[in-house]
């Protein structure tokens, strides 16, 4: 019983951290219709930001979030201006090459500047754990989980409660109609992109106490995040959060029962099963991806 | 000077010319129609005026200011507003959110609650379904929603692209009556409609578009009497 709880707890904790990466990815897809292959690299930059602030100035990684988020947000605005904006309306391959190119560029920039070394943050709480009976929960994992889920839900609340959030939803549902309401669609795109990649940066910073950082670290995370996004339903923020928890759970359960090597295969099987049974994903709307334009 | 002046406007889709040097003027307080067969370029003209498709030549002037290349949202802020073909309500937002988004611009925002109360009073059916997603509305209700949402922007010129498309005759009447009322309240109207007989009762003047060019112009009475219009659009 305790063992089962232990497996469930660690699965949910990992899943929760993924949620923050996945909501940004699903948001960019839902609003801009852009598959952001560079998403993992913004997370990587967030991790390096946290690492260097810790290494150079001894700043706690959780505090570095307050510097990382505005910095990556600014970088997101710039990226939209210089690259993403120019691909809107272009053939899909152009968009894919643009974000894939950006991903490779950022990876190699990190390789040049930071070298290929794997670096880790060690703090006073590294390796500490809380015990609930026999169940042990890593403290940094728990903090990262709470922050990640908190930020993902804050994003959801922003989208569903605020005026600008509704303008973002309106733009996602019909770009032309949004423009006819006086919504500045270009600005919505720019802000959405920046908010989403800032989320990836925040995820990087809060993952720094738990995971090591190296130039290609974003890749392994973003592949899982893509699976989560499709599972949750393209463009569905709440769906991405729930799918993230589900994927973490499946990874953990299968990793324990069958072996770690099978864990990844398991969620791909889950992924394919969902797509066969429910092509729009768990929480997606059938055909939501074609609501753009007239 | 006219409120809205379109001068020699051309639009291309790739190599295909959809509008060729179209000129049109709409005076303050007028109601004007653009007639034309399928694919004549009516929607293209309204989309170009709204800034949803780029112009390849000519100019658009609104209140004496050239807006040919200004972004779509700025034109709405100025009061140049459109109810597009196919209504285009936001399907997964509530009726209330759809309406509120109509008052998104800084100019319309201060009067949001006032405009909202007015629209809901006028259409109790929208009031009843205020919290439901817009896609759950019937076609007629969606058209009313699109119309009231556009009015929330406080338009000076309201362009309508086939507002009665796909509606039952009774609803067509209701929509056309509402447009008449809007016009009588002082809003300048530019309307594209298949329902030519009813439209000619509403408007002062009209132009006929053929293959992206203006083929004929005249007052409502002149168009009503024209053989060409009678044959092609009134089926007489
Ligand atoms: N986005 C587009 N890309 C390419 N061609 C287009 C596009 N939109 C319209 N066209 C073409 O431009 C021409 C004019 O189309 P438009 O929609 O303006 O006509 P319309 O008069 O509104 O027709 P309808 O009465 O059917 O609504 C048509 O030949 C149409 O096929
Ligand atoms: Mg049309």
Coordinates of C-alpha atoms and ligand atoms in Angstrom, one line a residue:
Chain A
X1 CA 0.0 0.0 0.0
X2 CA 2.7 2.4 1.0
X3 CA 4.7 1.4 -2.0
X4 CA 1.8 2.1 -4.3
X5 CA 1.4 5.5 -2.7
X6 CA 5.1 6.2 -3.1
X7 CA 4.9 5.4 -6.8
X8 CA 1.8 7.5 -7.3
X9 CA 3.3 10.4 -5.4
X10 CA 6.6 10.5 -7.4
X11 CA 4.6 10.1 -10.7
X12 CA 2.4 13.0 -9.9
X13 CA 5.3 15.2 -8.8
X14 CA 7.2 14.7 -12.1
X15 CA 4.1 15.1 -14.1
X16 CA 3.3 18.4 -12.4
X17 CA 6.6 19.9 -13.4
X18 CA 5.9 18.9 -17.0
X19 CA 2.6 20.7 -16.8
X20 CA 4.1 24.1 -16.9
X21 CA 6.1 23.3 -20.1
X22 CA 3.1 21.7 -21.8
X23 CA 0.6 24.5 -21.1
X24 CA 2.9 27.0 -22.9
X25 CA 3.3 24.7 -25.8
X26 CA -0.4 24.1 -26.1
X27 CA -1.2 27.8 -25.8
X28 CA 1.2 28.8 -28.6
X29 CA -0.3 26.1 -30.8
X30 CA -3.9 27.1 -29.9
X31 CA -3.5 30.8 -30.5
X32 CA -0.7 31.2 -33.1
X33 CA -1.1 27.8 -34.8
X34 CA 2.7 27.5 -34.4
X35 CA 4.4 24.3 -33.3
X36 CA 7.1 25.8 -31.1
X37 CA 10.0 23.4 -31.5
X38 CA 12.2 25.9 -29.6
X39 CA 10.1 25.6 -26.5
X40 CA 12.5 23.2 -24.7
X41 CA 15.4 25.6 -25.3
X42 CA 13.7 28.4 -23.4
X43 CA 13.4 25.9 -20.5
X44 CA 17.1 25.2 -20.9
X45 CA 17.9 28.9 -20.7
X46 CA 15.8 29.2 -17.6
X47 CA 17.8 26.3 -16.1
X48 CA 21.1 28.0 -16.9
X49 CA 19.8 31.2 -15.6
X50 CA 19.1 29.6 -12.2
X51 CA 22.3 27.7 -12.3
X52 CA 24.5 30.7 -12.9
X53 CA 22.7 32.9 -10.4
X54 CA 23.3 30.1 -7.9
X55 CA 26.9 29.5 -8.9
X56 CA 28.0 33.1 -9.1
X57 CA 25.9 34.8 -6.5
X58 CA 24.6 32.0 -4.4
X59 CA 21.0 32.9 -5.2
X60 CA 18.5 30.2 -4.4
X61 CA 17.0 28.7 -7.7
X62 CA 13.5 29.3 -6.5
X63 CA 14.2 33.0 -6.0
X64 CA 15.9 33.2 -9.4
X65 CA 12.5 32.6 -10.9
X66 CA 11.8 36.3 -10.3
X67 CA 14.7 37.2 -12.6
X68 CA 14.4 34.4 -15.1
X69 CA 10.7 35.0 -15.9
X70 CA 11.1 38.7 -17.0
X71 CA 14.3 37.9 -18.9
X72 CA 12.8 35.0 -20.9
X73 CA 9.6 37.0 -21.3
X74 CA 11.6 39.8 -22.9
X75 CA 13.5 37.2 -25.1
X76 CA 10.1 35.9 -26.1
X77 CA 8.9 39.3 -27.2
X78 CA 12.1 39.7 -29.3
X79 CA 11.8 36.2 -30.8
X80 CA 8.2 36.9 -31.9
X81 CA 9.2 40.2 -33.4
X82 CA 12.2 38.8 -35.3
X83 CA 11.1 35.3 -36.2
X84 CA 7.7 34.1 -35.3
X85 CA 5.7 37.1 -36.6
X86 CA 7.3 36.7 -40.0
X87 CA 6.1 33.1 -40.3
X88 CA 2.4 33.7 -39.5
X89 CA 0.4 32.9 -42.6
X90 CA 3.4 31.2 -44.3
X91 CA 3.3 27.6 -45.3
X92 CA 3.6 25.1 -42.4
X93 CA 7.1 24.0 -43.4
X94 CA 8.3 27.5 -43.1
X95 CA 7.0 27.7 -39.5
X96 CA 8.6 24.3 -38.7
X97 CA 11.9 25.3 -40.1
X98 CA 11.8 28.6 -38.3
X99 CA 11.2 27.2 -34.8
X100 CA 13.4 24.1 -35.4
X101 CA 16.2 26.4 -36.6
X102 CA 15.8 28.6 -33.5
X103 CA 16.0 25.5 -31.3
X104 CA 19.3 24.4 -33.0
X105 CA 20.6 28.0 -32.8
X106 CA 19.9 28.2 -29.0
X107 CA 21.3 24.8 -28.3
X108 CA 24.5 25.6 -30.1
X109 CA 24.8 29.0 -28.5
X110 CA 24.5 27.3 -25.1
X111 CA 27.1 24.8 -26.2
X112 CA 29.5 27.5 -27.2
X113 CA 28.9 29.7 -24.2
X114 CA 28.4 27.2 -21.4
X115 CA 30.2 24.1 -22.9
X116 CA 28.7 20.6 -23.0
X117 CA 29.4 20.0 -19.3
X118 CA 26.5 18.7 -17.2
X119 CA 26.0 21.0 -14.2
X120 CA 23.9 20.7 -11.1
X121 CA 22.7 22.9 -8.4
X122 CA 23.3 21.7 -4.8
X123 CA 21.5 23.5 -2.0
X124 CA 20.8 22.9 1.6
X125 CA 17.7 21.0 0.7
X126 CA 19.1 18.9 -2.0
X127 CA 18.4 15.3 -1.1
X128 CA 16.1 16.1 1.7
X129 CA 12.7 14.5 2.0
X130 CA 9.5 14.6 4.0
X131 CA 8.1 11.4 5.4
X132 CA 4.5 10.6 5.5
X133 CA 4.5 7.2 7.1
X134 CA 6.5 5.1 4.8
X135 CA 6.1 7.5 1.9
X136 CA 9.0 9.8 1.3
X137 CA 8.6 12.9 -0.8
X138 CA 11.6 14.8 -2.0
X139 CA 11.4 18.4 -0.7
X140 CA 12.7 20.1 -3.8
X141 CA 10.4 18.0 -6.0
X142 CA 7.5 19.0 -3.9
X143 CA 8.3 22.7 -4.1
X144 CA 8.9 22.5 -7.8
X145 CA 5.6 20.7 -8.2
X146 CA 3.6 23.2 -6.2
X147 CA 5.2 26.2 -8.0
X148 CA 4.7 24.6 -11.5
X149 CA 1.1 23.6 -10.9
X150 CA 0.4 27.0 -9.3
X151 CA 1.8 28.9 -12.3
X152 CA 0.0 26.6 -14.8
X153 CA -3.3 27.3 -13.0
X154 CA -2.6 31.0 -12.7
X155 CA -2.2 31.0 -16.5
X156 CA -5.5 29.3 -16.9
X157 CA -7.2 31.8 -14.6
X158 CA -5.6 34.7 -16.5
X159 CA -7.0 33.3 -19.8
X160 CA -10.5 32.6 -18.5
X161 CA -11.0 35.6 -16.1
X162 CA -9.3 38.7 -17.5
X163 CA -10.2 40.9 -20.5
X164 CA -6.9 40.3 -22.2
X165 CA -7.2 36.6 -21.5
X166 CA -10.5 36.5 -23.3
X167 CA -9.1 38.5 -26.2
X168 CA -6.4 35.7 -26.5
X169 CA -9.2 33.1 -26.5
X170 CA -11.1 35.0 -29.1
X171 CA -8.1 35.3 -31.3
X172 CA -7.5 31.6 -31.0
X173 CA -11.1 30.8 -32.0
X174 CA -11.3 33.2 -34.9
X175 CA -8.6 35.6 -35.8
X176 CA -10.6 37.7 -38.3
X177 CA -13.5 38.1 -35.9
X178 CA -11.1 39.2 -33.2
X179 CA -9.6 41.8 -35.4
X180 CA -13.1 43.1 -36.2
X181 CA -13.6 43.6 -32.5
X182 CA -10.7 46.0 -32.4
X183 CA -8.3 43.4 -30.9
X184 CA -4.7 43.9 -32.0
X185 CA -4.0 40.4 -33.2
X186 CA -0.3 40.9 -33.7
X187 CA 0.0 42.1 -30.1
X188 CA -2.0 39.1 -28.9
X189 CA 0.4 36.8 -30.7
X190 CA 3.4 38.5 -29.3
X191 CA 2.2 38.5 -25.7
X192 CA 1.0 34.9 -26.0
X193 CA 4.4 33.7 -27.3
X194 CA 6.2 35.7 -24.6
X195 CA 4.0 34.5 -21.8
X196 CA 4.3 30.9 -22.9
X197 CA 8.1 30.8 -23.2
X198 CA 8.4 32.7 -19.9
X199 CA 6.5 29.7 -18.4
X200 CA 9.0 27.4 -20.0
X201 CA 11.8 29.5 -18.5
X202 CA 10.1 29.4 -15.1
X203 CA 9.9 25.6 -15.4
X204 CA 13.6 25.5 -16.1
X205 CA 14.5 27.6 -13.0
X206 CA 12.3 25.5 -10.7
X207 CA 13.6 22.3 -12.2
X208 CA 17.2 23.3 -11.6
X209 CA 17.3 21.9 -8.0
X210 CA 16.0 18.6 -9.2
X211 CA 17.5 18.0 -12.7
X212 CA 21.0 18.6 -14.1
X213 CA 21.4 21.2 -16.9
X214 CA 23.3 20.8 -20.2
X215 CA 22.7 22.4 -23.6
X216 CA 20.4 19.7 -25.0
X217 CA 18.4 19.2 -21.8
X218 CA 15.3 20.9 -23.3
X219 CA 15.0 18.2 -26.0
X220 CA 14.2 15.3 -23.6
X221 CA 11.6 17.4 -21.8
X222 CA 9.9 18.9 -24.8
X223 CA 9.3 15.5 -26.4
X224 CA 7.3 14.4 -23.4
X225 CA 5.6 17.8 -23.4
X226 CA 4.5 17.3 -27.0
X227 CA 2.9 14.0 -26.1
X228 CA 1.1 15.7 -23.2
X229 CA -0.2 18.5 -25.4
X230 CA -1.7 16.1 -27.9
X231 CA -3.0 13.9 -25.1
X232 CA -4.7 16.8 -23.4
X233 CA -6.1 18.1 -26.6
X234 CA -4.4 20.7 -28.8
X235 CA -4.9 24.2 -27.4
X236 CA -6.5 23.0 -24.1
X237 CA -4.6 24.5 -21.1
X238 CA -6.5 22.5 -18.5
X239 CA -6.2 19.4 -20.6
X240 CA -2.4 19.8 -20.7
X241 CA -2.2 20.0 -16.9
X242 CA -4.3 16.8 -16.4
X243 CA -2.5 15.0 -19.2
X244 CA 0.9 16.0 -17.6
X245 CA -0.1 14.4 -14.3
X246 CA -1.4 11.3 -16.1
X247 CA 1.8 10.9 -18.1
X248 CA 3.9 11.3 -14.9
X249 CA 1.8 8.7 -13.3
X250 CA 2.0 6.2 -16.1
X251 CA 5.8 6.7 -16.3
X252 CA 6.2 6.0 -12.7
X253 CA 3.9 3.0 -12.4
X254 CA 5.2 1.3 -15.5
X255 CA 8.8 2.2 -14.6
X256 CA 8.3 0.4 -11.3
X257 CA 6.3 -2.6 -12.5
X258 CA 8.1 -3.4 -15.8
X259 CA 11.3 -1.4 -15.7
X260 CA 12.4 2.2 -16.4
X261 CA 13.1 1.4 -20.1
X262 CA 9.4 0.6 -20.6
X263 CA 8.1 3.8 -19.0
X264 CA 8.6 5.9 -22.1
X265 CA 7.1 3.3 -24.4
X266 CA 4.1 3.1 -22.0
X267 CA 3.1 6.7 -22.4
X268 CA 3.5 6.5 -26.2
X269 CA 1.2 3.5 -26.1
X270 CA -1.3 5.5 -24.0
X271 CA -0.8 8.4 -26.4
X272 CA -1.7 6.2 -29.4
X273 CA -4.6 4.6 -27.6
X274 CA -6.1 8.0 -26.8
X275 CA -5.6 9.2 -30.4
X276 CA -7.4 6.1 -31.7
X277 CA -10.3 6.3 -29.3
X278 CA -10.5 10.1 -28.9
X279 CA -8.6 11.9 -31.7
X280 CA -9.2 15.4 -30.3
X281 CA -7.3 14.4 -27.1
X282 CA -8.8 14.0 -23.6
X283 CA -10.1 17.6 -23.3
X284 CA -9.7 19.0 -26.8
X285 CA -12.6 20.0 -29.0
X286 CA -13.0 18.1 -32.2
X287 CA -12.0 20.4 -35.1
X288 CA -10.8 23.1 -32.7
X289 CA -7.7 23.4 -34.8
X290 CA -9.6 24.6 -37.8
X291 CA -11.5 27.4 -36.2
X292 CA -9.0 29.9 -37.5
X293 CA -10.1 32.5 -40.1
X294 CA -13.1 32.5 -42.2
Chain B
X1 CA -16.3 65.1 -48.5
X2 CA -17.9 61.6 -48.0
X3 CA -17.4 59.8 -44.7
X4 CA -16.0 56.7 -46.4
X5 CA -14.2 57.1 -49.8
X6 CA -12.9 54.2 -51.7
X7 CA -10.8 55.2 -54.7
X8 CA -9.5 52.9 -57.4
X9 CA -9.2 50.0 -55.0
X10 CA -7.5 46.8 -56.2
X11 CA -7.0 43.5 -54.4
X12 CA -5.1 40.5 -55.6
X13 CA -5.1 36.9 -54.3
X14 CA -1.8 35.8 -55.6
X15 CA -2.0 36.4 -59.3
X16 CA -5.7 36.5 -59.4
X17 CA -7.3 40.0 -59.5
X18 CA -10.4 40.0 -57.2
X19 CA -11.0 43.8 -57.3
X20 CA -10.1 46.1 -60.2
X21 CA -10.0 49.8 -59.5
X22 CA -13.3 49.9 -57.5
X23 CA -14.5 53.4 -56.4
X24 CA -17.3 54.0 -54.0
X25 CA -18.4 56.8 -51.7
X26 CA -20.6 56.6 -48.6
X27 CA -21.9 59.8 -47.1
X28 CA -22.5 60.2 -43.4
X29 CA -26.0 58.8 -42.5
X30 CA -26.5 57.0 -45.8
X31 CA -27.4 53.4 -46.4
X32 CA -25.6 51.9 -49.4
X33 CA -25.7 48.5 -50.9
X34 CA -23.2 46.6 -53.1
X35 CA -24.9 44.0 -55.3
X36 CA -23.2 41.3 -57.3
X37 CA -23.4 37.6 -58.3
X38 CA -21.4 34.9 -56.5
X39 CA -17.7 35.5 -56.6
X40 CA -18.1 39.1 -57.9
X41 CA -15.8 40.3 -55.1
X42 CA -18.3 41.7 -52.5
X43 CA -16.8 40.0 -49.5
X44 CA -13.3 40.9 -50.8
X45 CA -14.3 44.6 -50.9
X46 CA -15.6 44.6 -47.3
X47 CA -12.6 42.7 -46.1
X48 CA -10.3 45.2 -47.8
X49 CA -12.2 48.1 -46.2
X50 CA -11.8 46.4 -42.8
X51 CA -8.1 45.8 -43.4
X52 CA -8.4 42.0 -43.4
X53 CA -6.9 41.7 -46.8
X54 CA -4.2 44.0 -48.2
X55 CA -4.9 46.3 -51.1
X56 CA -2.6 46.2 -54.1
X57 CA -3.7 49.6 -55.3
X58 CA -5.9 52.6 -54.7
X59 CA -6.9 54.2 -51.4
X60 CA -9.4 54.1 -48.6
X61 CA -10.2 57.3 -46.7
X62 CA -12.3 57.4 -43.6
X63 CA -13.3 60.8 -42.1
X64 CA -10.8 62.5 -44.4
X65 CA -7.9 60.3 -43.1
X66 CA -6.2 57.7 -45.3
X67 CA -6.4 54.3 -43.8
X68 CA -5.5 52.1 -46.8
X69 CA -2.7 50.4 -44.9
X70 CA -3.6 50.8 -41.3
X71 CA -4.2 47.7 -39.3
X72 CA -7.7 46.2 -38.9
X73 CA -8.0 47.0 -35.2
X74 CA -7.3 50.7 -35.7
X75 CA -10.2 51.0 -38.2
X76 CA -12.5 49.5 -35.6
X77 CA -11.3 52.0 -33.0
X78 CA -12.2 54.7 -35.5
X79 CA -15.7 53.4 -35.9
X80 CA -15.4 51.5 -39.2
X81 CA -17.0 48.1 -38.2
X82 CA -18.1 45.0 -40.0
X83 CA -20.4 42.0 -39.3
X84 CA -18.6 39.5 -41.5
X85 CA -20.0 36.8 -43.8
X86 CA -20.9 33.7 -41.8
X87 CA -21.3 35.7 -38.5
X88 CA -18.1 34.4 -37.0
X89 CA -19.2 34.5 -33.4
X90 CA -16.6 33.1 -30.9
X91 CA -18.0 29.6 -30.6
X92 CA -16.4 28.6 -27.3
X93 CA -17.0 31.8 -25.4
X94 CA -20.2 32.6 -23.7
X95 CA -22.8 34.9 -25.3
X96 CA -21.9 37.5 -22.7
X97 CA -18.2 37.3 -23.4
X98 CA -18.9 37.6 -27.1
X99 CA -20.8 40.8 -26.5
X100 CA -18.3 42.2 -24.0
X101 CA -15.5 41.7 -26.6
X102 CA -17.4 44.1 -28.8
X103 CA -16.5 46.8 -26.4
X104 CA -12.8 45.9 -26.4
X105 CA -11.6 49.2 -27.9
X106 CA -10.7 52.1 -25.5
X107 CA -13.4 54.2 -27.3
X108 CA -16.2 51.7 -26.7
X109 CA -15.2 50.4 -23.2
X110 CA -16.6 53.2 -21.0
X111 CA -20.1 52.4 -22.4
X112 CA -19.8 48.6 -22.2
X113 CA -22.4 48.0 -19.5
X114 CA -24.8 50.4 -21.0
X115 CA -24.5 48.9 -24.5
X116 CA -24.8 45.4 -23.0
X117 CA -28.0 46.2 -21.1
X118 CA -29.5 47.6 -24.2
X119 CA -28.6 44.6 -26.4
X120 CA -29.9 42.1 -23.8
X121 CA -33.1 44.0 -23.3
X122 CA -33.7 44.1 -27.1
X123 CA -33.1 40.4 -27.5
X124 CA -34.4 38.5 -24.4
X125 CA -33.2 35.2 -26.1
X126 CA -29.6 36.4 -25.8
X127 CA -30.4 37.3 -22.2
X128 CA -31.7 33.8 -21.4
X129 CA -28.7 32.2 -22.9
X130 CA -26.1 34.7 -21.7
X131 CA -23.9 32.1 -20.0
X132 CA -24.0 29.5 -22.7
X133 CA -21.4 29.1 -25.4
X134 CA -22.2 31.0 -28.5
X135 CA -22.0 27.8 -30.6
X136 CA -25.1 26.5 -28.9
X137 CA -27.2 29.3 -30.4
X138 CA -29.3 28.8 -33.5
X139 CA -28.3 30.4 -36.8
X140 CA -30.8 33.3 -36.2
X141 CA -29.6 33.8 -32.7
X142 CA -26.0 33.8 -33.8
X143 CA -26.8 36.5 -36.4
X144 CA -28.4 38.6 -33.7
X145 CA -25.4 38.1 -31.5
X146 CA -23.0 39.1 -34.3
X147 CA -25.0 42.2 -35.0
X148 CA -25.3 43.3 -31.3
X149 CA -21.6 42.4 -30.8
X150 CA -20.7 44.8 -33.7
X151 CA -22.9 47.5 -32.2
X152 CA -21.1 47.2 -28.9
X153 CA -18.1 48.7 -30.7
X154 CA -20.1 51.9 -31.2
X155 CA -19.8 52.0 -35.0
X156 CA -20.0 55.1 -37.2
X157 CA -20.1 52.9 -40.3
X158 CA -21.5 49.4 -40.0
X159 CA -20.7 47.1 -42.9
X160 CA -22.8 43.9 -43.2
X161 CA -21.9 40.9 -45.3
X162 CA -25.0 38.9 -46.1
X163 CA -26.6 39.1 -42.7
X164 CA -29.7 37.1 -43.7
X165 CA -27.7 34.2 -45.3
X166 CA -29.2 30.8 -44.3
X167 CA -32.0 32.3 -42.2
X168 CA -35.7 31.4 -42.3
X169 CA -38.0 34.1 -43.9
X170 CA -39.4 35.2 -40.6
X171 CA -35.8 35.7 -39.2
X172 CA -34.8 37.5 -42.4
X173 CA -37.5 40.0 -41.6
X174 CA -36.3 40.4 -38.0
X175 CA -32.7 40.9 -39.1
X176 CA -33.6 43.4 -41.8
X177 CA -35.9 45.3 -39.4
X178 CA -33.1 45.5 -36.9
X179 CA -30.7 46.9 -39.5
X180 CA -33.3 49.5 -40.5
X181 CA -33.6 50.6 -36.9
X182 CA -29.8 50.8 -36.5
X183 CA -29.7 53.0 -39.6
X184 CA -32.5 55.2 -38.3
X185 CA -30.5 55.7 -35.1
X186 CA -27.9 57.4 -37.2
X187 CA -25.4 54.7 -38.1
X188 CA -24.2 54.8 -41.6
X189 CA -24.7 51.4 -43.3
X190 CA -22.9 49.6 -46.1
X191 CA -24.7 46.3 -46.8
X192 CA -24.1 43.3 -49.1
X193 CA -27.2 41.1 -49.4
X194 CA -28.7 38.3 -51.5
X195 CA -32.1 39.5 -50.5
X196 CA -32.1 42.3 -53.0
X197 CA -35.8 43.2 -52.9
X198 CA -35.8 43.9 -49.2
X199 CA -32.4 45.6 -49.3
X200 CA -33.4 48.1 -51.9
X201 CA -36.2 49.2 -49.6
X202 CA -33.6 49.9 -46.9
X203 CA -30.9 51.7 -48.8
X204 CA -30.5 55.1 -50.5
X205 CA -28.0 54.0 -53.2
X206 CA -26.2 51.0 -54.6
X207 CA -23.5 49.7 -56.8
X208 CA -23.4 46.5 -58.8
X209 CA -20.1 44.6 -58.8
X210 CA -19.2 42.3 -61.7
X211 CA -16.0 40.4 -61.8
X212 CA -14.4 42.8 -59.4
X213 CA -15.5 45.9 -61.2
X214 CA -18.3 48.4 -60.7
X215 CA -20.7 47.8 -63.6
X216 CA -23.6 50.0 -62.5
X217 CA -24.4 52.6 -60.0
X218 CA -27.6 54.4 -59.0
X219 CA -30.2 55.3 -56.4
X220 CA -32.4 52.6 -55.0
X221 CA -35.2 53.6 -57.3
X222 CA -32.9 53.6 -60.4
X223 CA -31.6 50.1 -59.5
X224 CA -35.1 48.9 -58.8
X225 CA -36.2 50.1 -62.3
X226 CA -33.0 48.8 -64.1
X227 CA -33.6 45.9 -66.4
X228 CA -30.3 44.4 -65.5
X229 CA -30.9 44.4 -61.8
X230 CA -34.5 43.2 -62.2
X231 CA -33.3 40.3 -64.4
X232 CA -30.2 39.3 -62.4
X233 CA -31.1 40.0 -58.8
X234 CA -34.8 40.4 -58.5
X235 CA -35.8 37.5 -60.7
X236 CA -38.5 39.5 -62.5
Ligands
LIG1 N1 -8.7 33.9 -49.6 C1 -8.8 33.8 -50.9 N2 -7.8 33.3 -51.7 C2 -8.0 33.2 -53.0 N3 -9.0 33.6 -53.7 C3 -10.1 34.1 -53.0 C4 -10.0 34.2 -51.6 N4 -11.2 34.8 -51.2 C5 -11.9 35.0 -52.3 N5 -11.3 34.6 -53.4 C6 -11.7 34.7 -54.8 O1 -12.0 36.0 -55.1 C7 -13.2 36.1 -55.9 C8 -14.2 37.0 -55.1 O2 -14.6 36.4 -53.9 P1 -15.6 37.1 -52.9 O3 -15.7 36.1 -51.7 O4 -15.1 38.4 -52.6 O5 -16.9 37.1 -53.7 P2 -18.4 37.4 -53.2 O6 -18.9 38.4 -54.1 O7 -18.4 37.8 -51.8 O8 -19.1 36.0 -53.4 P3 -20.3 35.4 -52.6 O9 -21.6 36.0 -53.1 O10 -20.3 33.9 -53.0 O11 -20.1 35.6 -51.1 C9 -13.7 34.7 -56.1 O12 -13.3 34.3 -57.3 C10 -13.1 33.9 -55.0 O13 -12.9 32.6 -55.4
LIG2 MG1 -19.3 37.0 -50.1

